[in-house]
mmCIF file of C-alpha atoms in Angstrom:
data_model
loop_
_atom_site.group_PDB
_atom_site.id
_atom_site.type_symbol
_atom_site.label_atom_id
_atom_site.label_comp_id
_atom_site.label_asym_id
_atom_site.label_seq_id
_atom_site.Cartn_x
_atom_site.Cartn_y
_atom_site.Cartn_z
ATOM 1 C CA MET A 1 227.245 67.752 253.824
ATOM 2 C CA ILE A 2 225.796 69.809 251.320
ATOM 3 C CA MET A 3 222.535 72.177 251.533
ATOM 4 C CA ASN A 4 220.610 71.974 249.048
ATOM 5 C CA LYS A 5 217.934 74.041 248.186
ATOM 6 C CA ARG A 6 215.122 72.158 250.388
ATOM 7 C CA GLY A 7 217.589 72.535 253.443
ATOM 8 C CA VAL A 8 217.829 75.915 252.640
ATOM 9 C CA LEU A 9 213.854 76.235 252.589
ATOM 10 C CA ALA A 10 214.252 74.295 256.056
ATOM 11 C CA CYS A 11 216.630 76.743 257.190
ATOM 12 C CA MET A 12 214.650 79.706 256.120
ATOM 13 C CA ALA A 13 211.803 78.109 258.341
ATOM 14 C CA MET A 14 213.529 76.969 261.363
ATOM 15 C CA MET A 15 214.822 80.968 261.523
ATOM 16 C CA ALA A 16 210.893 81.772 261.071
ATOM 17 C CA ALA A 17 209.614 79.722 263.363
ATOM 18 C CA PRO A 18 209.558 81.098 266.346
ATOM 19 C CA TRP A 19 207.996 84.480 265.265
ATOM 20 C CA ALA A 20 204.890 83.008 263.534
ATOM 21 C CA SER A 21 201.529 82.783 265.355
ATOM 22 C CA ALA A 22 199.794 79.376 265.140
ATOM 23 C CA GLU A 23 196.794 80.913 263.922
ATOM 24 C CA VAL A 24 198.589 82.954 261.065
ATOM 25 C CA VAL A 25 200.695 80.043 260.243
ATOM 26 C CA GLN A 26 197.208 77.702 260.153
ATOM 27 C CA THR A 27 195.349 79.909 257.982
ATOM 28 C CA PRO A 28 194.691 79.049 254.106
ATOM 29 C CA THR A 29 196.197 81.348 251.285
ATOM 30 C CA LEU A 30 193.681 83.739 250.069
ATOM 31 C CA ALA A 31 194.414 86.108 247.154
ATOM 32 C CA ALA A 32 191.692 88.516 248.369
ATOM 33 C CA ASP A 33 193.020 91.901 250.052
ATOM 34 C CA GLU A 34 190.506 91.624 252.877
ATOM 35 C CA HIS A 35 192.802 88.667 254.505
ATOM 36 C CA GLU A 36 195.688 90.097 254.161
ATOM 37 C CA THR A 37 194.781 93.810 255.676
ATOM 38 C CA GLU A 38 193.407 91.693 258.809
ATOM 39 C CA VAL A 39 196.537 89.779 259.538
ATOM 40 C CA GLU A 40 198.550 93.339 259.088
ATOM 41 C CA VAL A 41 195.865 94.791 261.960
ATOM 42 C CA TRP A 42 196.957 91.911 264.146
ATOM 43 C CA VAL A 43 200.501 92.037 263.491
ATOM 44 C CA ASP A 44 200.504 95.996 264.142
ATOM 45 C CA GLU A 45 198.127 95.193 266.804
ATOM 46 C CA ARG A 46 200.339 92.966 269.011
ATOM 47 C CA HIS A 47 203.386 94.945 268.100
ATOM 48 C CA THR A 48 201.697 98.006 269.419
ATOM 49 C CA GLN A 49 201.002 95.810 272.446
ATOM 50 C CA ALA A 50 204.768 94.942 273.237
ATOM 51 C CA ARG A 51 205.762 98.565 272.802
ATOM 52 C CA ASN A 52 202.995 100.141 274.941
ATOM 53 C CA TRP A 53 204.472 97.202 277.964
ATOM 54 C CA LEU A 54 207.686 98.125 277.419
ATOM 55 C CA SER A 55 207.025 101.827 277.905
ATOM 56 C CA ARG A 56 204.990 100.845 280.917
ATOM 57 C CA ALA A 57 207.826 98.908 282.228
ATOM 58 C CA ALA A 58 210.041 101.421 281.666
ATOM 59 C CA HIS A 59 208.081 104.162 283.093
ATOM 60 C CA GLY A 60 207.273 102.228 286.242
ATOM 61 C CA MET A 61 210.734 101.455 287.081
ATOM 62 C CA ASP A 62 211.860 105.289 286.162
ATOM 63 C CA GLY A 63 209.561 105.846 289.073
ATOM 64 C CA TRP A 64 211.421 103.972 291.806
ATOM 65 C CA PHE A 65 214.453 106.259 291.649
ATOM 66 C CA GLY A 66 212.380 109.690 291.539
ATOM 67 C CA THR A 67 209.206 111.562 290.373
ATOM 68 C CA PRO A 68 208.854 110.912 286.429
ATOM 69 C CA ASN A 69 208.976 114.067 284.503
ATOM 70 C CA PRO A 70 206.129 114.367 282.036
ATOM 71 C CA ASP A 71 208.514 116.156 279.794
ATOM 72 C CA ASP A 72 211.175 113.674 279.993
ATOM 73 C CA PRO A 73 208.989 110.276 280.020
ATOM 74 C CA ALA A 74 211.312 106.993 280.593
ATOM 75 C CA ARG A 75 211.550 105.136 277.434
ATOM 76 C CA ALA A 76 212.636 101.409 276.178
ATOM 77 C CA SER A 77 214.173 99.579 273.457
ATOM 78 C CA LEU A 78 214.391 96.100 272.432
ATOM 79 C CA ARG A 79 216.065 94.581 269.527
ATOM 80 C CA VAL A 80 214.325 90.247 269.104
ATOM 81 C CA MET A 81 216.840 88.162 267.026
ATOM 82 C CA MET A 82 216.965 84.532 265.714
ATOM 83 C CA ASP A 83 220.576 83.502 264.513
ATOM 84 C CA THR A 84 220.564 80.763 262.142
ATOM 85 C CA THR A 85 224.030 79.453 260.798
ATOM 86 C CA TRP A 86 225.530 76.616 258.721
ATOM 87 C CA ASN A 87 228.806 75.167 257.199
ATOM 88 C CA ARG A 88 229.712 71.375 256.520
ATOM 89 C CA TYR A 89 231.890 71.899 259.615
ATOM 90 C CA ASP A 90 229.931 72.865 262.596
ATOM 91 C CA GLY A 91 226.770 72.078 261.253
ATOM 92 C CA THR A 92 223.422 74.240 261.865
ATOM 93 C CA THR A 93 223.434 76.455 265.031
ATOM 94 C CA ILE A 94 220.382 78.601 266.178
ATOM 95 C CA LYS A 95 220.801 81.027 268.820
ATOM 96 C CA PRO A 96 218.117 83.969 270.259
ATOM 97 C CA ARG A 97 219.603 86.579 271.000
ATOM 98 C CA ILE A 98 217.992 90.061 273.007
ATOM 99 C CA ARG A 99 219.565 93.310 273.768
ATOM 100 C CA GLY A 100 217.417 96.094 275.402
ATOM 101 C CA ARG A 101 218.017 99.716 276.523
ATOM 102 C CA LEU A 102 215.702 101.472 279.589
ATOM 103 C CA LYS A 103 216.612 105.249 279.470
ATOM 104 C CA LEU A 104 215.586 106.796 283.584
ATOM 105 C CA PRO A 105 215.565 110.142 283.275
ATOM 106 C CA ALA A 106 215.068 110.238 287.160
ATOM 107 C CA LEU A 107 218.338 108.638 287.815
ATOM 108 C CA GLU A 108 220.829 111.406 287.200
ATOM 109 C CA GLU A 109 223.802 111.854 285.263
ATOM 110 C CA ARG A 110 222.084 109.784 282.400
ATOM 111 C CA PHE A 111 221.838 106.016 283.287
ATOM 112 C CA SER A 112 219.984 103.732 281.440
ATOM 113 C CA VAL A 113 219.625 100.227 282.507
ATOM 114 C CA MET A 114 220.954 97.636 279.814
ATOM 115 C CA ILE A 115 219.736 94.061 279.143
ATOM 116 C CA GLY A 116 221.120 90.752 276.922
ATOM 117 C CA ASP A 117 223.855 89.735 274.735
ATOM 118 C CA GLU A 118 225.892 92.890 275.481
ATOM 119 C CA ASP A 119 228.239 91.143 272.455
ATOM 120 C CA LEU A 120 225.734 92.513 269.895
ATOM 121 C CA ASP A 121 226.981 96.044 270.616
ATOM 122 C CA TYR A 122 230.200 95.299 268.649
ATOM 123 C CA ASP A 123 228.165 93.785 265.783
ATOM 124 C CA ARG A 124 228.159 95.046 262.645
ATOM 125 C CA PRO A 125 226.703 94.606 258.913
ATOM 126 C CA GLY A 126 229.442 94.963 257.646
ATOM 127 C CA ASP A 127 232.482 92.783 259.496
ATOM 128 C CA GLY A 128 231.929 89.439 258.036
ATOM 129 C CA GLY A 129 234.100 86.744 259.721
ATOM 130 C CA TYR A 130 234.581 89.153 262.885
ATOM 131 C CA THR A 131 231.711 87.223 264.839
ATOM 132 C CA ASP A 132 231.793 84.361 265.618
ATOM 133 C CA GLU A 133 228.206 82.996 264.337
ATOM 134 C CA ARG A 134 230.163 83.721 260.707
ATOM 135 C CA LEU A 135 233.484 81.483 261.769
ATOM 136 C CA ASN A 136 233.039 78.773 264.332
ATOM 137 C CA THR A 137 228.927 78.296 265.134
ATOM 138 C CA ALA A 138 229.617 74.649 266.960
ATOM 139 C CA ASN A 139 227.927 74.105 270.212
ATOM 140 C CA ASP A 140 228.699 71.715 272.929
ATOM 141 C CA ASN A 141 227.815 67.777 271.739
ATOM 142 C CA ASN A 142 227.075 69.658 267.833
ATOM 143 C CA ARG A 143 223.316 70.353 269.345
ATOM 144 C CA VAL A 144 221.909 72.763 266.951
ATOM 145 C CA TYR A 145 220.212 74.935 269.728
ATOM 146 C CA ASP A 146 222.316 74.840 273.420
ATOM 147 C CA ARG A 147 219.637 76.335 275.668
ATOM 148 C CA GLU A 148 222.449 76.721 278.696
ATOM 149 C CA ARG A 149 224.205 78.549 275.736
ATOM 150 C CA ALA A 150 221.768 80.919 275.010
ATOM 151 C CA ARG A 151 220.850 81.651 278.122
ATOM 152 C CA ASP A 152 224.452 82.489 279.497
ATOM 153 C CA SER A 153 225.014 84.890 276.561
ATOM 154 C CA ASN A 154 221.238 87.308 277.223
ATOM 155 C CA ALA A 155 222.033 86.859 281.276
ATOM 156 C CA SER A 156 223.266 90.125 281.414
ATOM 157 C CA LEU A 157 222.205 93.053 283.413
ATOM 158 C CA ALA A 158 223.965 96.097 283.675
ATOM 159 C CA LEU A 159 224.067 100.080 284.868
ATOM 160 C CA ARG A 160 225.122 102.266 282.176
ATOM 161 C CA TRP A 161 226.833 105.874 282.494
ATOM 162 C CA SER A 162 226.479 107.940 280.052
ATOM 163 C CA LYS A 163 227.450 111.493 281.301
ATOM 164 C CA PHE A 164 230.384 112.355 278.914
ATOM 165 C CA ARG A 165 228.942 110.683 276.133
ATOM 166 C CA GLU A 166 228.539 114.254 273.851
ATOM 167 C CA THR A 167 231.614 115.225 274.969
ATOM 168 C CA THR A 168 234.056 112.122 274.505
ATOM 169 C CA GLY A 169 232.130 109.497 273.256
ATOM 170 C CA LEU A 170 232.612 107.570 276.874
ATOM 171 C CA ASP A 171 230.041 105.098 278.129
ATOM 172 C CA VAL A 172 230.591 103.068 281.973
ATOM 173 C CA ASP A 173 229.033 99.854 282.065
ATOM 174 C CA VAL A 174 228.776 98.630 285.756
ATOM 175 C CA GLY A 175 227.133 94.866 285.294
ATOM 176 C CA VAL A 176 226.578 91.411 286.016
ATOM 177 C CA ARG A 177 226.347 88.281 283.325
ATOM 178 C CA THR A 178 225.646 84.965 284.556
ATOM 179 C CA ASN A 179 227.841 84.199 287.461
ATOM 180 C CA ASP A 180 230.378 87.009 286.225
ATOM 181 C CA LEU A 181 230.233 90.863 287.738
ATOM 182 C CA PHE A 182 231.872 93.426 285.442
ATOM 183 C CA VAL A 183 232.611 96.906 284.417
ATOM 184 C CA ARG A 184 233.255 97.927 281.067
ATOM 185 C CA VAL A 185 234.211 101.377 279.774
ATOM 186 C CA LYS A 186 233.405 102.227 275.681
ATOM 187 C CA GLY A 187 234.889 105.124 274.109
ATOM 188 C CA GLU A 188 233.729 106.585 270.372
ATOM 189 C CA LYS A 189 235.901 109.335 268.371
ATOM 190 C CA LYS A 190 235.129 109.864 264.995
ATOM 191 C CA TRP A 191 236.652 112.402 263.219
ATOM 192 C CA GLN A 192 236.040 113.819 259.322
ATOM 193 C CA LEU A 193 239.254 114.326 257.641
ATOM 194 C CA THR A 194 238.222 115.600 254.111
ATOM 195 C CA ASP A 195 234.581 116.069 252.481
ATOM 196 C CA ASP A 196 234.654 112.286 251.471
ATOM 197 C CA LEU A 197 236.754 110.094 253.905
ATOM 198 C CA LYS A 198 236.283 110.006 257.822
ATOM 199 C CA SER A 199 237.657 107.845 260.222
ATOM 200 C CA ARG A 200 236.562 106.325 263.639
ATOM 201 C CA PHE A 201 238.134 105.100 266.621
ATOM 202 C CA GLU A 202 236.550 102.584 269.316
ATOM 203 C CA GLN A 203 238.103 101.535 272.113
ATOM 204 C CA VAL A 204 236.176 98.773 275.148
ATOM 205 C CA TYR A 205 237.875 97.527 278.574
ATOM 206 C CA ARG A 206 235.908 95.155 279.941
ATOM 207 C CA TYR A 207 237.570 93.466 283.285
ATOM 208 C CA GLY A 208 234.763 90.543 284.882
ATOM 209 C CA VAL A 209 235.760 89.045 288.681
ATOM 210 C CA SER A 210 234.959 85.554 286.409
ATOM 211 C CA SER A 211 236.082 86.609 282.551
ATOM 212 C CA GLU A 212 239.476 88.862 283.715
ATOM 213 C CA HIS A 213 240.821 91.545 281.025
ATOM 214 C CA MET A 214 239.542 92.112 277.330
ATOM 215 C CA ALA A 215 239.948 94.892 275.515
ATOM 216 C CA LEU A 216 238.758 95.954 271.630
ATOM 217 C CA THR A 217 240.379 98.271 269.582
ATOM 218 C CA THR A 218 238.780 99.399 266.368
ATOM 219 C CA LEU A 219 240.275 101.733 264.146
ATOM 220 C CA GLU A 220 237.859 102.466 260.838
ATOM 221 C CA PHE A 221 238.470 104.618 257.565
ATOM 222 C CA ALA A 222 235.139 105.121 255.128
ATOM 223 C CA LYS A 223 235.377 106.974 251.798
ATOM 224 C CA THR A 224 232.140 108.026 250.190
ATOM 225 C CA GLN A 225 232.125 107.538 246.434
ATOM 226 C CA THR A 226 228.607 108.458 245.619
ATOM 227 C CA ASP A 227 225.106 108.899 247.803
ATOM 228 C CA THR A 228 225.022 105.304 248.347
ATOM 229 C CA GLN A 229 228.140 103.595 248.053
ATOM 230 C CA MET A 230 230.811 103.714 250.688
ATOM 231 C CA LEU A 231 234.184 102.067 250.805
ATOM 232 C CA VAL A 232 234.839 101.202 254.065
ATOM 233 C CA ASN A 233 238.562 99.360 256.046
ATOM 234 C CA ARG A 234 237.938 98.636 259.430
ATOM 235 C CA SER A 235 240.632 96.776 261.788
ATOM 236 C CA ARG A 236 240.388 95.172 265.293
ATOM 237 C CA ILE A 237 242.631 93.500 267.819
ATOM 238 C CA LEU A 238 241.023 91.913 270.456
ATOM 239 C CA TYR A 239 243.205 90.936 273.736
ATOM 240 C CA THR A 240 242.205 88.613 276.261
ATOM 241 C CA ASN A 241 243.836 87.418 279.862
ATOM 242 C CA GLU A 242 241.703 84.671 282.112
ATOM 243 C CA ASP A 243 244.237 82.900 284.154
ATOM 244 C CA ASN A 244 247.407 83.939 282.458
ATOM 245 C CA ASP A 245 246.081 82.837 279.303
ATOM 246 C CA GLU A 246 247.035 85.736 276.856
ATOM 247 C CA THR A 247 245.682 85.887 273.811
ATOM 248 C CA ILE A 248 245.975 88.646 270.582
ATOM 249 C CA GLU A 249 244.003 88.184 267.586
ATOM 250 C CA TRP A 250 244.032 90.531 265.138
ATOM 251 C CA ASN A 251 241.462 90.931 261.694
ATOM 252 C CA ASN A 252 240.710 93.652 258.973
ATOM 253 C CA SER A 253 237.650 93.687 256.722
ATOM 254 C CA LEU A 254 237.964 95.908 253.476
ATOM 255 C CA HIS A 255 234.472 96.176 251.817
ATOM 256 C CA ARG A 256 232.086 98.637 249.958
ATOM 257 C CA ARG A 257 228.964 99.502 251.244
ATOM 258 C CA HIS A 258 225.563 100.656 249.611
ATOM 259 C CA ASP A 259 222.795 102.103 251.298
ATOM 260 C CA TRP A 260 219.200 102.893 249.774
ATOM 261 C CA GLN A 261 215.857 103.162 250.954
ATOM 262 C CA GLY A 262 213.354 100.956 250.160
ATOM 263 C CA LYS A 263 209.396 100.679 251.012
ATOM 264 C CA HIS A 264 210.148 100.267 254.606
ATOM 265 C CA GLY A 265 213.024 101.921 255.274
ATOM 266 C CA ALA A 266 217.057 101.542 254.554
ATOM 267 C CA HIS A 267 218.400 98.735 252.836
ATOM 268 C CA GLU A 268 222.003 97.657 253.197
ATOM 269 C CA LEU A 269 224.644 95.934 251.025
ATOM 270 C CA ASN A 270 228.183 94.822 252.336
ATOM 271 C CA TYR A 271 230.941 92.907 250.542
ATOM 272 C CA GLY A 272 234.896 92.168 250.768
ATOM 273 C CA VAL A 273 237.465 90.136 252.039
ATOM 274 C CA TYR A 274 238.329 89.734 255.846
ATOM 275 C CA VAL A 275 241.612 88.604 257.152
ATOM 276 C CA GLY A 276 242.715 87.511 260.171
ATOM 277 C CA GLY A 277 244.478 85.408 263.050
ATOM 278 C CA ASN A 278 246.871 85.808 265.869
ATOM 279 C CA ILE A 279 250.060 87.612 267.209
ATOM 280 C CA SER A 280 250.588 86.403 270.579
ATOM 281 C CA GLY A 281 253.245 84.960 269.834
ATOM 282 C CA ASP A 282 256.596 86.547 267.681
ATOM 283 C CA ALA A 283 254.693 86.996 264.565
ATOM 284 C CA PRO A 284 251.422 87.344 262.811
ATOM 285 C CA LYS A 285 249.756 84.436 262.242
ATOM 286 C CA LEU A 286 246.602 84.510 259.676
ATOM 287 C CA ASN A 287 244.868 81.923 260.472
ATOM 288 C CA SER A 288 241.226 83.002 258.666
ATOM 289 C CA TYR A 289 241.072 84.588 255.092
ATOM 290 C CA GLY A 290 238.252 84.405 252.068
ATOM 291 C CA PRO A 291 235.657 86.691 250.759
ATOM 292 C CA TYR A 292 232.146 87.798 252.103
ATOM 293 C CA ILE A 293 228.754 89.283 251.193
ATOM 294 C CA SER A 294 226.188 90.218 253.746
ATOM 295 C CA TYR A 295 222.623 91.953 252.631
ATOM 296 C CA ARG A 296 220.174 93.518 255.494
ATOM 297 C CA GLN A 297 216.886 94.666 254.604
ATOM 298 C CA PRO A 298 213.075 95.378 256.455
ATOM 299 C CA VAL A 299 210.491 93.459 255.114
ATOM 300 C CA TRP A 300 206.536 93.973 255.531
ATOM 301 C CA ARG A 301 206.997 96.641 258.401
ATOM 302 C CA ASP A 302 209.857 99.057 259.784
ATOM 303 C CA TRP A 303 210.576 97.291 262.542
ATOM 304 C CA LEU A 304 211.062 93.755 261.274
ATOM 305 C CA PHE A 305 214.403 93.018 259.348
ATOM 306 C CA LEU A 306 216.355 89.686 257.718
ATOM 307 C CA GLN A 307 219.858 89.511 257.511
ATOM 308 C CA GLY A 308 221.454 87.045 255.058
ATOM 309 C CA ASP A 309 225.568 86.472 255.058
ATOM 310 C CA ALA A 310 227.205 84.069 253.181
ATOM 311 C CA GLY A 311 231.343 83.971 253.543
ATOM 312 C CA TYR A 312 234.207 81.672 252.061
ATOM 313 C CA TYR A 313 237.083 81.655 254.865
ATOM 314 C CA ASN A 314 239.242 78.516 256.276
ATOM 315 C CA ASN A 315 240.474 77.819 259.657
ATOM 316 C CA LYS A 316 244.011 76.543 260.085
ATOM 317 C CA HIS A 317 243.751 76.374 263.842
ATOM 318 C CA GLU A 318 241.210 73.988 263.907
ATOM 319 C CA ASP A 319 242.456 71.989 260.187
ATOM 320 C CA HIS A 320 239.590 73.243 257.886
ATOM 321 C CA SER A 321 240.231 74.722 254.678
ATOM 322 C CA HIS A 322 237.865 77.196 252.447
ATOM 323 C CA HIS A 323 234.255 76.525 252.419
ATOM 324 C CA VAL A 324 230.809 78.382 252.606
ATOM 325 C CA THR A 325 229.701 79.444 255.578
ATOM 326 C CA LEU A 326 225.984 80.643 255.901
ATOM 327 C CA PHE A 327 224.494 83.413 258.235
ATOM 328 C CA GLY A 328 221.504 84.282 258.763
ATOM 329 C CA ARG A 329 218.949 86.656 261.099
ATOM 330 C CA VAL A 330 215.006 87.809 261.898
ATOM 331 C CA GLU A 331 215.077 90.782 263.932
ATOM 332 C CA MET A 332 212.182 92.154 265.592
ATOM 333 C CA VAL A 333 212.772 95.911 267.150
ATOM 334 C CA PHE A 334 210.381 97.103 269.887
#
């Protein structure tokens, strides 16, 4: 399969379709500023209504656990995404994703309610090929959209306890994902080693009744080069053990990060090299490697984002030679 210009445009259209209003799409393009202003006002009103609904829902839920404090009101945030991936081995995959948080002050000791795809907690633009969306995208039966997979990925509900976050960077989640009851502990520690060098260590342990053991260790070093440039090296080790099937995977990404302010907010560009493999046996195995580039920016509004990644990876385990991998995301933040 060759991704030509027409194919790229079709892919972009699929990504944008879930958020497009029929009224806006069917309206003829006009040069008059009045029409553009009407569209902007309509979009802003819909976004404000959604944010107000989330705030009311959080306030109402906060009232279940006590008397809401007007000086410390409940707050809600929500990310809604549509991810699209393509490579010549797996074809095109479309995956909707959500992640939300309700902060409820009436619940003592800093409890929050977390909803949606918990895997997004590990997702960073500069990670390169780490996430499955950029390495292996195939759904069952080679379907472009897998409803069951999307439902199961987003069907997570957890209660998060963040009492020790300020002192230890520790969060504890207790929740359910589809038919899997789980507890997850996530800790983070940061150090400023020199004026221009800092490091970050993150440890996640998760145990599920069905999924059993998962541990993810991340070690990152970042060296500031200019006010807008940074050199980052991020290493990860992922351990899983389900039904005595133990695997240990490792990966490393070395990339340069550029940040700058645009019209609607921060723009981020990352480019570098990714390597990863399996170390379950006697010696490390290099399974995938290659260069990648990732770009993310807000468009039109400070709550609407576009992200695009391109990589050139192989996969020895799947007998896939080096090939172009494309990833795109449309994201709205409420």
